[in-house]
Tab-separated table of C-alpha atoms in Angstrom:
chain	number	residue	atom	x	y	z
A	148	MET	CA	-0.055	-0.284	0.019
A	149	SER	CA	1.194	3.791	-0.681
A	150	THR	CA	2.297	6.001	1.661
A	151	VAL	CA	0.012	7.827	3.501
A	152	ILE	CA	0.624	11.769	3.560
A	153	GLU	CA	-0.644	15.254	4.252
A	154	SER	CA	-4.221	15.930	2.324
A	155	PRO	CA	-4.790	19.511	0.971
A	156	VAL	CA	-8.874	18.933	2.042
A	157	PRO	CA	-10.309	18.377	5.067
A	158	VAL	CA	-10.988	15.093	6.306
A	159	VAL	CA	-13.637	16.074	7.553
A	160	GLU	CA	-14.590	17.075	3.232
A	161	LEU	CA	-13.616	13.189	2.068
A	162	GLU	CA	-16.274	11.607	5.097
A	163	ARG	CA	-18.325	13.869	3.786
A	164	ARG	CA	-17.957	12.811	0.347
A	165	ALA	CA	-18.400	8.934	1.638
A	166	THR	CA	-21.128	9.094	3.061
A	167	ALA	CA	-23.129	11.462	0.476
A	168	TYR	CA	-21.337	8.618	-1.637
A	169	GLN	CA	-22.838	5.795	-0.106
A	170	GLN	CA	-25.635	7.292	-0.038
A	171	GLU	CA	-26.707	8.361	-2.869
A	172	ILE	CA	-25.326	4.030	-3.759
A	173	LEU	CA	-28.996	2.938	-1.576
A	174	SER	CA	-30.959	4.752	-2.336
A	175	ALA	CA	-30.387	3.910	-6.427
A	176	ASN	CA	-30.168	0.544	-5.361
A	177	VAL	CA	-31.780	-2.693	-5.288
A	178	ARG	CA	-32.799	-4.848	-3.397
A	179	LEU	CA	-30.631	-7.314	-3.336
A	180	THR	CA	-27.292	-5.439	-2.618
A	181	LYS	CA	-28.508	-3.121	0.610
A	182	GLY	CA	-28.080	-5.310	3.579
A	183	PRO	CA	-24.363	-5.356	2.468
A	184	THR	CA	-23.898	-2.170	0.869
A	185	SER	CA	-26.061	0.017	3.968
A	186	ARG	CA	-24.009	-2.810	6.390
A	187	LEU	CA	-20.523	-1.025	5.478
A	188	GLN	CA	-18.744	0.974	7.982
A	189	LEU	CA	-16.188	3.747	7.522
A	190	GLN	CA	-13.841	3.597	8.972
A	191	THR	CA	-10.677	5.340	8.741
A	192	ILE	CA	-9.691	7.952	5.127
A	193	LYS	CA	-6.036	7.858	4.742
A	194	PRO	CA	-5.252	10.041	1.460
A	195	THR	CA	-2.059	8.647	-0.051
A	196	GLY	CA	-1.625	11.463	-3.228
A	197	VAL	CA	-2.030	14.736	-4.125
A	198	LYS	CA	-1.549	17.221	-6.848
A	199	GLY	CA	-1.531	20.674	-5.770
A	200	ASP	CA	-4.683	21.683	-4.337
A	201	ARG	CA	-5.826	18.171	-4.824
A	202	LEU	CA	-6.115	14.505	-3.608
A	203	THR	CA	-5.281	12.118	-5.880
A	204	GLY	CA	-5.441	8.836	-3.831
A	205	ALA	CA	-6.659	7.691	-0.954
A	206	LEU	CA	-6.666	4.422	0.589
A	207	VAL	CA	-10.847	3.986	3.049
A	208	THR	CA	-10.901	1.542	4.794
A	209	PHE	CA	-14.359	0.200	6.861
A	210	SER	CA	-15.964	-2.639	8.425
A	211	PHE	CA	-19.226	-4.987	7.324
A	212	THR	CA	-20.649	-7.942	9.781
A	213	ALA	CA	-21.244	-10.988	7.699
A	214	GLU	CA	-24.675	-12.069	8.534
A	215	PRO	CA	-26.773	-15.183	6.636
A	216	SER	CA	-27.929	-13.886	4.352
A	217	ASP	CA	-24.656	-12.844	2.308
A	218	CYS	CA	-23.775	-16.428	2.743
A	219	ASN	CA	-24.173	-19.581	0.762
A	220	SER	CA	-24.151	-22.842	1.970
A	221	TRP	CA	-21.327	-23.557	3.717
A	222	GLY	CA	-21.434	-19.996	5.668
A	223	SER	CA	-18.534	-18.370	3.956
A	224	ILE	CA	-19.305	-14.887	2.019
A	225	HIS	CA	-20.310	-15.715	-1.785
A	226	GLY	CA	-19.041	-13.830	-4.393
A	227	GLY	CA	-22.141	-12.580	-5.534
A	228	CYS	CA	-21.796	-10.447	-1.754
A	229	VAL	CA	-18.288	-9.859	-1.924
A	230	PHE	CA	-18.522	-8.329	-5.573
A	231	THR	CA	-21.184	-5.809	-3.739
A	232	ILE	CA	-19.154	-5.271	-1.615
A	233	PHE	CA	-15.967	-4.974	-3.080
A	234	ASN	CA	-17.770	-2.113	-6.262
A	235	VAL	CA	-19.911	-0.304	-3.309
A	236	ALA	CA	-16.362	0.486	-0.739
A	237	GLY	CA	-14.779	1.270	-4.592
A	238	LYS	CA	-16.607	3.534	-5.624
A	239	ILE	CA	-16.913	5.295	-2.837
A	240	ALA	CA	-13.519	5.210	-2.820
A	241	THR	CA	-13.402	7.066	-6.005
A	242	ALA	CA	-15.701	9.645	-4.337
A	243	VAL	CA	-13.942	10.617	-1.679
A	244	VAL	CA	-10.052	11.333	-3.582
A	245	ALA	CA	-12.592	12.935	-7.250
A	246	SER	CA	-14.498	15.913	-6.273
A	247	GLY	CA	-17.848	15.591	-7.745
A	248	ALA	CA	-17.347	12.440	-9.909
A	249	ARG	CA	-20.388	11.189	-10.423
A	250	ASN	CA	-22.453	8.060	-11.543
A	251	ILE	CA	-19.463	6.280	-11.321
A	252	VAL	CA	-19.843	2.256	-13.090
A	253	SER	CA	-17.487	-0.359	-12.421
A	254	SER	CA	-15.605	-1.398	-16.397
A	255	ASP	CA	-13.897	-4.342	-15.129
A	256	LEU	CA	-13.546	-5.362	-11.029
A	257	THR	CA	-11.431	-9.137	-11.033
A	258	THR	CA	-12.150	-10.044	-7.624
A	259	ASN	CA	-9.198	-13.461	-6.048
A	260	TYR	CA	-11.532	-15.523	-3.551
A	261	LEU	CA	-8.461	-17.309	-1.546
A	262	ALA	CA	-9.961	-18.063	1.854
A	263	PRO	CA	-13.459	-18.105	3.384
A	264	VAL	CA	-14.663	-15.238	5.608
A	265	MET	CA	-17.843	-16.678	8.066
A	266	ALA	CA	-21.147	-15.679	8.976
A	267	GLY	CA	-21.348	-13.536	12.153
A	268	SER	CA	-17.564	-12.781	11.101
A	269	ILE	CA	-16.395	-8.941	11.861
A	270	ALA	CA	-14.953	-7.536	7.674
A	271	THR	CA	-12.216	-5.054	7.298
A	272	VAL	CA	-12.500	-3.593	3.995
A	273	GLU	CA	-9.611	-2.059	2.447
A	274	VAL	CA	-10.355	-0.098	-0.678
A	275	GLU	CA	-7.476	2.486	-2.534
A	276	CYS	CA	-8.078	4.546	-4.517
A	277	LEU	CA	-4.543	4.475	-6.771
A	278	ARG	CA	-4.448	7.402	-9.041
A	279	THR	CA	-7.167	8.845	-10.803
A	280	THR	CA	-7.718	11.140	-14.065
A	281	LYS	CA	-10.643	13.541	-15.350
A	282	ALA	CA	-13.563	10.916	-15.826
A	283	ILE	CA	-10.899	6.611	-14.286
A	284	GLY	CA	-10.325	5.537	-11.046
A	285	PHE	CA	-7.411	3.134	-10.852
A	286	LEU	CA	-8.373	0.502	-7.339
A	287	ARG	CA	-7.343	-2.458	-5.280
A	288	SER	CA	-9.125	-4.343	-2.302
A	289	THR	CA	-8.371	-6.235	0.423
A	290	ILE	CA	-11.176	-8.261	2.352
A	291	ARG	CA	-9.571	-9.279	5.927
A	292	ASP	CA	-10.512	-11.456	8.489
A	293	VAL	CA	-10.831	-9.997	12.177
A	294	LYS	CA	-7.532	-11.650	12.330
A	295	GLY	CA	-5.845	-10.107	9.668
A	296	THR	CA	-5.343	-12.856	7.395
A	297	VAL	CA	-6.231	-11.800	3.593
A	298	CYS	CA	-9.124	-13.118	2.551
A	299	TYR	CA	-10.531	-12.065	-0.797
A	300	ILE	CA	-8.515	-9.925	-2.648
A	301	CYS	CA	-9.733	-7.097	-5.734
A	302	VAL	CA	-8.481	-4.507	-8.795
A	303	GLN	CA	-10.916	-2.534	-10.732
A	304	ASN	CA	-11.188	0.467	-12.354
A	305	VAL	CA	-14.127	2.727	-12.620
A	306	SER	CA	-14.711	5.325	-16.056
A	307	PHE	CA	-17.378	8.580	-13.423
A	308	GLU	CA	-18.637	11.731	-15.323
A	309	MET	CA	-17.575	15.552	-14.004
């Protein structure tokens, strides 16, 4: 992960962007994804890139409790839920970095499943927005279990309008 640096944008503003975009997603989203999306709890935002007076990268961390409705018959988070978590968390991280971004869409999202996160577990979702241009964001993410084991990894590209 990248080095954390001082942001020209106050943390309270970054948190506002994250919360506002999560609410926008929830208000527009289908019923099937509201559950895991609504349980993403913002933990930290750490700026990792700055150009002039704007943020160009950040590490955004969430926590998430896996509920039985998120899980497959083996009791671990099913792939569709993992995809949804990465998709939504990546969009929120992009909204934090690219102030004013709207209509954020994942254009590529590759996920690898390394170990399960079981029902009832608290997981940590870390999304690093590596860089944004005027219309594209590049992200990498992990979901870790309560022991800190990397369970799922993701590389994601998003497109957006300013």
